[in-house]
CSV table of C-alpha atoms in Angstrom, one decimal:
chain,number,residue,atom,x,y,z
A,858,SER,CA,0.0,0.0,0.0
A,859,TYR,CA,1.3,3.5,-0.9
A,860,LEU,CA,-0.4,4.8,2.3
A,861,GLU,CA,0.9,2.3,4.8
A,862,GLY,CA,3.6,0.2,3.2
A,863,SER,CA,5.7,-2.3,5.1
A,864,LEU,CA,9.5,-2.2,4.8
A,865,LEU,CA,9.7,-4.9,2.2
A,866,ALA,CA,6.2,-4.7,0.8
A,867,SER,CA,5.9,-5.6,-2.9
A,868,GLY,CA,5.1,-2.3,-4.7
A,869,ALA,CA,5.9,0.0,-1.9
A,870,LEU,CA,7.0,3.3,-3.3
A,871,LEU,CA,9.9,3.7,-0.8
A,872,GLY,CA,10.5,-0.1,-0.3
A,873,ALA,CA,13.4,-2.4,-1.2
A,874,ASP,CA,12.2,-3.4,-4.6
A,875,GLU,CA,12.0,0.2,-5.8
A,876,LEU,CA,15.3,1.1,-4.2
A,877,ALA,CA,17.0,-1.8,-6.0
A,878,ARG,CA,15.6,-0.6,-9.3
A,879,TYR,CA,17.3,2.8,-9.1
A,880,PHE,CA,20.3,1.9,-6.9
A,881,PRO,CA,21.3,-1.8,-7.0
A,882,ASP,CA,24.3,-1.1,-4.7
A,883,ARG,CA,22.1,1.1,-2.4
A,884,THR,CA,24.5,4.0,-2.7
A,885,VAL,CA,23.8,7.5,-4.0
A,886,ALA,CA,26.3,10.1,-5.3
A,887,VAL,CA,26.1,13.4,-3.4
A,888,PHE,CA,27.8,16.7,-4.3
A,889,VAL,CA,28.2,19.1,-1.4
A,890,ALA,CA,29.8,22.6,-1.9
A,891,THR,CA,30.3,25.8,0.0
A,892,TRP,CA,31.3,29.2,-1.2
A,893,ASN,CA,31.6,32.6,0.4
A,894,MET,CA,30.6,34.9,-2.5
A,895,GLN,CA,31.6,38.1,-0.6
A,896,GLY,CA,28.3,39.6,-1.7
A,897,GLN,CA,29.7,40.2,-5.2
A,898,LYS,CA,27.1,41.0,-7.8
A,899,GLU,CA,29.3,39.6,-10.6
A,900,LEU,CA,28.9,35.9,-11.1
A,901,PRO,CA,31.6,33.8,-12.8
A,902,PRO,CA,31.2,33.5,-16.6
A,903,SER,CA,31.0,29.7,-16.2
A,904,LEU,CA,30.2,27.4,-13.2
A,905,ASP,CA,31.4,24.2,-15.0
A,906,GLU,CA,34.5,24.0,-12.8
A,907,PHE,CA,32.4,24.3,-9.7
A,908,LEU,CA,29.5,21.9,-10.5
A,909,LEU,CA,30.9,19.6,-13.1
A,910,PRO,CA,34.5,18.7,-12.0
A,911,ALA,CA,36.4,16.7,-14.5
A,912,GLU,CA,37.5,14.3,-11.8
A,913,ALA,CA,34.0,13.0,-11.2
A,914,ASP,CA,33.7,9.5,-12.6
A,915,TYR,CA,29.8,9.4,-12.6
A,916,ALA,CA,26.9,11.7,-12.6
A,917,GLN,CA,25.7,13.0,-9.2
A,918,ASP,CA,22.2,12.1,-7.8
A,919,LEU,CA,22.0,15.1,-5.5
A,920,TYR,CA,23.6,18.5,-5.5
A,921,VAL,CA,23.7,20.6,-2.3
A,922,ILE,CA,25.2,24.1,-2.7
A,923,GLY,CA,25.5,26.4,0.3
A,924,VAL,CA,26.7,30.0,0.0
A,925,GLN,CA,27.6,32.7,2.5
A,926,GLU,CA,27.4,36.4,1.8
A,927,GLY,CA,25.4,35.4,-1.3
A,928,CYS,CA,25.0,37.8,-4.2
A,929,SER,CA,22.1,40.3,-4.1
A,930,ASP,CA,20.1,38.4,-6.8
A,931,ARG,CA,19.5,35.0,-5.3
A,932,ARG,CA,17.1,34.0,-8.1
A,933,GLU,CA,19.8,34.7,-10.8
A,934,TRP,CA,22.2,32.6,-8.8
A,935,GLU,CA,19.8,29.7,-8.8
A,936,ALA,CA,19.0,30.1,-12.5
A,937,ARG,CA,22.7,29.9,-13.2
A,938,LEU,CA,22.9,26.6,-11.2
A,939,GLN,CA,19.9,25.2,-13.1
A,940,GLU,CA,21.3,26.2,-16.4
A,941,THR,CA,24.7,24.6,-15.6
A,942,LEU,CA,23.2,21.3,-14.3
A,943,GLY,CA,20.8,21.0,-17.2
A,944,PRO,CA,17.5,19.2,-17.8
A,945,HIS,CA,18.2,16.1,-15.8
A,946,TYR,CA,18.2,18.0,-12.5
A,947,VAL,CA,15.4,20.0,-10.7
A,948,LEU,CA,15.4,22.4,-7.7
A,949,LEU,CA,14.0,20.3,-4.9
A,950,SER,CA,14.4,23.0,-2.3
A,951,SER,CA,15.7,26.5,-1.9
A,952,ALA,CA,16.1,28.3,1.4
A,953,ALA,CA,17.7,31.4,2.7
A,954,HIS,CA,18.6,33.1,6.0
A,955,GLY,CA,19.7,36.6,5.3
A,956,VAL,CA,22.6,36.2,2.9
A,957,LEU,CA,23.0,32.5,3.7
A,958,TYR,CA,21.5,30.5,0.8
A,959,MET,CA,21.1,26.7,0.2
A,960,SER,CA,20.0,25.1,-3.0
A,961,LEU,CA,19.2,21.3,-3.3
A,962,PHE,CA,19.1,19.9,-6.9
A,963,ILE,CA,18.1,16.3,-7.4
A,964,ARG,CA,17.9,14.0,-10.4
A,965,ARG,CA,14.6,14.6,-11.9
A,966,ASP,CA,13.5,10.9,-11.8
A,967,LEU,CA,14.2,10.7,-8.1
A,968,ILE,CA,11.8,13.4,-6.8
A,969,TRP,CA,9.1,10.8,-6.0
A,970,PHE,CA,11.2,9.2,-3.3
A,971,CYS,CA,11.6,12.2,-1.1
A,972,SER,CA,9.7,13.3,1.9
A,973,GLU,CA,8.7,16.9,2.4
A,974,VAL,CA,11.7,19.1,2.7
A,975,GLU,CA,12.0,21.1,6.0
A,976,CYS,CA,14.2,24.0,6.9
A,977,ALA,CA,15.2,25.9,10.0
A,978,THR,CA,17.6,28.7,10.8
A,979,VAL,CA,19.7,30.0,13.7
A,980,THR,CA,21.0,33.6,14.1
A,981,THR,CA,24.3,33.9,15.9
A,982,ARG,CA,24.8,37.6,15.5
A,983,ILE,CA,21.7,39.1,17.2
A,984,VAL,CA,22.6,42.8,16.8
A,985,SER,CA,23.0,42.6,13.1
A,986,GLN,CA,20.2,44.0,10.9
A,987,ILE,CA,21.3,41.9,8.0
A,988,LYS,CA,21.7,38.2,9.0
A,989,THR,CA,25.3,37.6,7.9
A,990,LYS,CA,26.3,35.1,10.6
A,991,GLY,CA,24.3,32.0,11.5
A,992,ALA,CA,23.2,28.7,10.2
A,993,LEU,CA,20.6,27.3,7.8
A,994,GLY,CA,19.5,23.7,8.0
A,995,VAL,CA,17.6,21.7,5.4
A,996,SER,CA,16.4,18.1,6.0
A,997,PHE,CA,14.4,15.4,4.3
A,998,ILE,CA,14.1,11.6,4.0
A,999,PHE,CA,15.2,9.8,0.8
A,1000,PHE,CA,13.6,6.3,0.6
A,1001,GLY,CA,14.3,5.3,4.3
A,1002,THR,CA,17.4,7.4,5.0
A,1003,SER,CA,17.2,10.8,6.6
A,1004,PHE,CA,19.5,13.7,5.5
A,1005,LEU,CA,20.5,16.9,7.2
A,1006,PHE,CA,22.4,19.6,5.4
A,1007,ILE,CA,23.7,22.7,7.4
A,1008,THR,CA,25.5,25.6,6.0
A,1009,SER,CA,27.0,28.1,8.5
A,1010,HIS,CA,28.9,31.3,8.7
A,1011,PHE,CA,30.8,31.5,12.0
A,1012,THR,CA,32.4,34.5,13.6
A,1013,SER,CA,35.4,36.0,11.8
A,1014,GLY,CA,38.8,37.1,13.2
A,1015,ASP,CA,42.0,35.2,13.8
A,1016,GLY,CA,41.8,35.0,17.5
A,1017,LYS,CA,38.0,34.5,18.0
A,1018,VAL,CA,38.1,30.7,18.4
A,1019,THR,CA,35.9,30.8,21.5
A,1020,GLU,CA,33.2,32.7,19.6
A,1021,ARG,CA,33.3,30.2,16.8
A,1022,LEU,CA,32.9,27.3,19.3
A,1023,LEU,CA,29.8,29.2,20.8
A,1024,ASP,CA,28.4,29.5,17.2
A,1025,TYR,CA,28.7,25.7,16.8
A,1026,THR,CA,27.1,25.0,20.2
A,1027,ARG,CA,24.2,27.4,19.6
A,1028,THR,CA,23.5,25.8,16.2
A,1029,VAL,CA,23.4,22.2,17.4
A,1030,GLN,CA,21.1,23.2,20.3
A,1031,ALA,CA,18.8,25.6,18.5
A,1032,LEU,CA,18.3,24.2,15.0
A,1033,ALA,CA,14.7,22.8,15.2
A,1034,LEU,CA,14.6,19.8,12.9
A,1035,PRO,CA,12.9,17.5,12.0
A,1036,ARG,CA,9.4,18.8,12.6
A,1037,ASN,CA,6.6,16.9,10.7
A,1038,VAL,CA,8.9,14.4,9.0
A,1039,PRO,CA,9.5,11.5,11.5
A,1040,ASP,CA,12.9,10.7,13.0
A,1041,THR,CA,14.1,7.5,11.4
A,1042,ASN,CA,15.8,6.3,14.7
A,1043,PRO,CA,14.5,8.3,17.7
A,1044,TYR,CA,16.3,6.0,20.1
A,1045,ARG,CA,19.7,7.3,19.0
A,1046,SER,CA,18.6,11.0,19.0
A,1047,SER,CA,19.4,13.8,21.5
A,1048,PRO,CA,17.2,16.8,22.1
A,1049,ALA,CA,20.4,18.8,22.7
A,1050,ASP,CA,22.1,18.0,19.3
A,1051,VAL,CA,20.3,18.3,16.0
A,1052,THR,CA,23.0,16.3,14.2
A,1053,THR,CA,22.1,13.1,16.2
A,1054,ARG,CA,18.6,13.1,14.9
A,1055,PHE,CA,19.5,12.1,11.2
A,1056,ASP,CA,21.1,9.3,9.5
A,1057,GLU,CA,23.4,11.3,7.3
A,1058,VAL,CA,24.6,14.8,8.1
A,1059,PHE,CA,26.7,17.2,6.1
A,1060,TRP,CA,27.8,20.5,7.7
A,1061,PHE,CA,29.6,22.9,5.4
A,1062,GLY,CA,30.4,26.6,5.2
A,1063,ASP,CA,32.7,29.4,6.1
A,1064,PHE,CA,33.7,28.3,9.6
A,1065,ASN,CA,36.3,31.1,9.8
A,1066,PHE,CA,38.9,28.9,11.6
A,1067,ARG,CA,42.4,30.2,10.7
A,1068,LEU,CA,46.0,29.0,10.4
A,1069,SER,CA,47.9,30.1,13.4
A,1070,GLY,CA,51.4,31.4,13.5
A,1071,GLY,CA,51.1,34.5,11.5
A,1072,ARG,CA,51.3,35.5,7.8
A,1073,ALA,CA,55.1,35.1,7.4
A,1074,ALA,CA,55.2,31.6,8.7
A,1075,VAL,CA,52.3,30.4,6.5
A,1076,ASP,CA,53.8,32.2,3.4
A,1077,ALA,CA,57.0,30.3,4.0
A,1078,LEU,CA,55.0,27.0,3.5
A,1079,LEU,CA,53.1,28.3,0.6
A,1080,HIS,CA,56.0,29.7,-1.6
A,1081,GLN,CA,56.2,26.4,-3.4
A,1082,GLY,CA,52.7,26.9,-5.0
A,1083,LEU,CA,50.9,23.7,-5.8
A,1084,ALA,CA,53.7,21.7,-4.2
A,1085,ALA,CA,53.2,23.5,-0.9
A,1086,ASP,CA,53.5,21.5,2.3
A,1087,VAL,CA,49.8,21.0,3.0
A,1088,PRO,CA,50.4,18.7,6.0
A,1089,ALA,CA,52.6,21.3,7.6
A,1090,LEU,CA,49.9,24.0,7.0
A,1091,LEU,CA,47.2,21.7,8.6
A,1092,GLN,CA,49.3,21.4,11.7
A,1093,ARG,CA,48.5,25.1,12.2
A,1094,ASP,CA,44.8,24.7,11.5
A,1095,GLN,CA,42.5,25.9,14.4
A,1096,LEU,CA,39.6,23.7,13.3
A,1097,LEU,CA,41.5,20.4,13.3
A,1098,ARG,CA,43.0,21.3,16.7
A,1099,GLU,CA,39.6,21.9,18.2
A,1100,MET,CA,38.1,18.8,16.7
A,1101,GLN,CA,40.9,16.7,18.1
A,1102,LYS,CA,40.2,18.2,21.5
A,1103,GLY,CA,36.5,17.3,21.1
A,1104,SER,CA,35.3,20.8,21.6
A,1105,VAL,CA,33.5,21.2,18.2
A,1106,PHE,CA,31.9,19.0,15.5
A,1107,LYS,CA,31.6,16.0,17.7
A,1108,GLY,CA,31.4,12.8,15.7
A,1109,PHE,CA,32.2,14.5,12.4
A,1110,GLN,CA,34.9,13.6,9.9
A,1111,GLU,CA,36.6,15.5,7.0
A,1112,ALA,CA,38.1,14.1,3.9
A,1113,ASP,CA,41.9,14.5,3.5
A,1114,ILE,CA,42.8,18.1,2.3
A,1115,HIS,CA,45.1,18.2,-0.7
A,1116,PHE,CA,44.3,21.8,-1.8
A,1117,LEU,CA,45.6,25.2,-0.9
A,1118,PRO,CA,44.0,27.5,1.5
A,1119,SER,CA,40.6,28.9,0.1
A,1120,TYR,CA,40.9,32.3,1.8
A,1121,LYS,CA,41.9,35.2,1.5
A,1122,PHE,CA,42.6,36.1,-2.2
A,1123,ASP,CA,42.9,39.4,-4.0
A,1124,ILE,CA,39.7,39.3,-6.3
A,1125,GLY,CA,40.5,38.2,-9.8
A,1126,LYS,CA,44.0,37.0,-8.9
A,1127,ASP,CA,45.8,34.0,-7.5
A,1128,THR,CA,47.6,36.0,-4.8
A,1129,TYR,CA,46.7,36.0,-1.2
A,1130,ASP,CA,45.7,39.3,0.6
A,1131,SER,CA,48.1,42.0,-0.5
A,1132,THR,CA,46.3,44.8,1.4
A,1133,SER,CA,47.7,46.4,4.5
A,1134,LYS,CA,45.8,44.0,6.6
A,1135,GLN,CA,47.8,41.1,5.2
A,1136,ARG,CA,45.4,38.4,6.4
A,1137,THR,CA,46.8,35.0,6.9
A,1138,PRO,CA,45.8,32.4,4.2
A,1139,SER,CA,43.5,29.9,5.9
A,1140,TYR,CA,41.2,26.9,5.3
A,1141,THR,CA,38.1,28.8,6.3
A,1142,ASP,CA,35.7,26.9,4.0
A,1143,ARG,CA,35.1,23.3,4.8
A,1144,VAL,CA,32.8,20.3,4.2
A,1145,LEU,CA,32.3,17.9,7.2
A,1146,TYR,CA,30.1,14.8,7.6
A,1147,ARG,CA,28.9,12.3,10.1
A,1148,SER,CA,26.6,9.3,10.0
A,1149,ARG,CA,24.7,7.2,12.5
A,1150,GLN,CA,26.0,4.0,10.9
A,1151,LYS,CA,29.7,3.8,10.6
A,1152,GLY,CA,30.9,3.8,7.0
A,1153,ASP,CA,27.7,5.1,5.5
A,1154,ILE,CA,29.4,8.1,3.9
A,1155,CYS,CA,32.4,7.5,1.7
A,1156,PRO,CA,34.3,10.6,0.5
A,1157,VAL,CA,35.4,10.3,-3.1
A,1158,ARG,CA,37.0,13.8,-3.8
A,1159,TYR,CA,37.5,16.9,-1.8
A,1160,SER,CA,38.8,19.9,-3.6
A,1161,SER,CA,38.6,23.7,-4.3
A,1162,CYS,CA,38.0,25.7,-7.6
A,1163,PRO,CA,41.1,27.8,-8.2
A,1164,GLY,CA,39.6,29.1,-11.5
A,1165,ILE,CA,36.7,30.9,-9.9
A,1166,LYS,CA,38.1,34.2,-8.8
A,1167,THR,CA,35.1,36.6,-8.4
A,1168,SER,CA,35.3,36.4,-4.5
A,1169,ASP,CA,38.1,36.5,-2.0
A,1170,HIS,CA,37.2,32.9,-1.2
A,1171,ARG,CA,37.5,29.9,-3.5
A,1172,PRO,CA,34.6,27.5,-3.6
A,1173,VAL,CA,35.2,24.1,-1.9
A,1174,TYR,CA,33.3,21.0,-2.8
A,1175,GLY,CA,33.1,17.3,-1.8
A,1176,LEU,CA,31.9,14.3,-3.8
A,1177,PHE,CA,30.5,11.4,-1.6
A,1178,ARG,CA,28.9,8.0,-2.0
A,1179,VAL,CA,26.2,7.6,0.6
A,1180,LYS,CA,24.4,4.4,1.6
A,1181,VAL,CA,20.6,4.5,1.4
A,1182,ARG,CA,18.1,2.1,3.1
A,1183,PRO,CA,14.6,1.2,2.1
A,1184,GLY,CA,11.8,3.0,3.9
A,1185,ARG,CA,8.0,3.0,4.6
A,1186,ASP,CA,5.3,4.8,2.7
A,1187,ASN,CA,3.9,6.5,5.8
A,1188,ILE,CA,5.9,9.7,5.7
A,1189,PRO,CA,4.7,13.0,4.3
A,1190,LEU,CA,5.9,13.0,0.7
A,1191,ALA,CA,7.1,15.8,-1.4
A,1192,ALA,CA,4.8,14.5,-4.1
A,1193,GLY,CA,7.1,15.4,-7.0
A,1194,LYS,CA,7.1,19.1,-6.3
A,1195,PHE,CA,10.0,21.2,-7.7
A,1196,ASP,CA,10.6,24.7,-9.0
A,1197,ARG,CA,9.2,24.3,-12.5
A,1198,GLU,CA,9.6,28.0,-13.3
A,1199,LEU,CA,13.3,27.9,-12.6
A,1200,TYR,CA,13.6,24.7,-14.5
A,1201,LEU,CA,12.1,26.2,-17.7
A,1202,LEU,CA,14.2,29.3,-17.3
A,1203,GLY,CA,17.4,27.3,-17.0
A,1204,ILE,CA,16.5,25.1,-20.0
A,1205,LYS,CA,15.6,28.0,-22.2
A,1206,ARG,CA,19.0,29.6,-21.4
A,1207,ARG,CA,20.8,26.4,-22.4
A,1208,ILE,CA,19.0,26.2,-25.6
A,1209,SER,CA,19.6,29.9,-26.4
A,1210,LYS,CA,23.4,29.5,-25.8
A,1211,GLU,CA,23.5,26.4,-27.9
A,1212,ILE,CA,21.8,28.2,-30.8
A,1213,GLN,CA,24.3,31.1,-30.4
A,1214,ARG,CA,27.2,28.6,-30.5
A,1215,GLN,CA,25.9,26.9,-33.7
A,1216,GLN,CA,25.4,30.3,-35.4
A,1217,ALA,CA,28.9,31.3,-34.4
A,1218,ARG,CA,30.3,28.1,-35.9
A,1219,LYS,CA,28.3,28.7,-39.1
A,1220,THR,CA,29.6,32.2,-39.4
A,1221,GLN,CA,33.1,31.0,-38.8
A,1222,SER,CA,32.9,28.3,-41.5
A,1223,SER,CA,31.2,30.5,-44.0
A,1224,SER,CA,33.9,33.2,-43.7
A,1225,THR,CA,36.6,30.7,-44.8
A,1226,VAL,CA,37.6,31.4,-48.5
A,1227,CYS,CA,38.3,28.5,-50.7
A,1228,THR,CA,38.6,27.9,-54.4
A,1229,VAL,CA,38.2,24.8,-56.4
A,1230,SER,CA,40.0,24.7,-59.8
């Protein structure tokens, strides 16, 4: 029964048979990315490097993009995402908290297997008129596995580690999820920590943890460019130090870092902060994950996008394989809803650009002069 299906019922929409049809190995491909856009109005001419990394060996099933200090035209940003991802993906959910944005795109044929999508927010800078610091959480159940995605912007400043720890604590305690959608395993949940109430959790954003030791010491390790001593840099990383102490992101993991610090760049250039402030290059932008069942989340790639230079931060993304379990048909379903208006806008733009490319090729070929004798 679609209304009250058992876990293994034949014909259950969220059951094992249907899951096996779409995912024989019961794993989905998830793309998670974070980018502090610095409020810049100008968007990159192309988002291919960001959303379609050449290193990906397979198409993604779910795209989750969180931005901090987002551009003023959020709709245009989402239209560019839809245009880049193409007709096989739809916008399942879009949420905002001030200038924190999160967009969830899913394979178009998978929208029927999602619960309602719920979102919640936490403000960590109460006095601010514009919500620039805080957290935005989005959650839903896919088949029988619950997902929570949180994007955050923590307190800035080299020495404000304590304030960032307080931002984390406030978020896990105050983020009110799930609401109508049931907890898939309430016996392993805690009312004091939202991340314990979901099977798979991804927390990503501009956490603002810095590299300690000063600009000169970090520059000395960076002078080799791409061959820089990343392990030596990470020994100075405030976030890793606090995670090892158990004071933040309890139970979370991070894939190995093999890229250069994502902050702070001169806009449009590959040089780190050359202003009088001389801010220390740091790994402020991170993607972390935790799961209820050990080994459910397998990182495939973790990298940055050095070619996107419209902000003082480089985007950072992770590719993951995530185990999914069959579920019951007694949850509130999304019923195939997605942003159709955005979908049509994105597809029209793709068609228009393709027509322009074809016309340009025709013009180029017709301008060639040749003679036959």
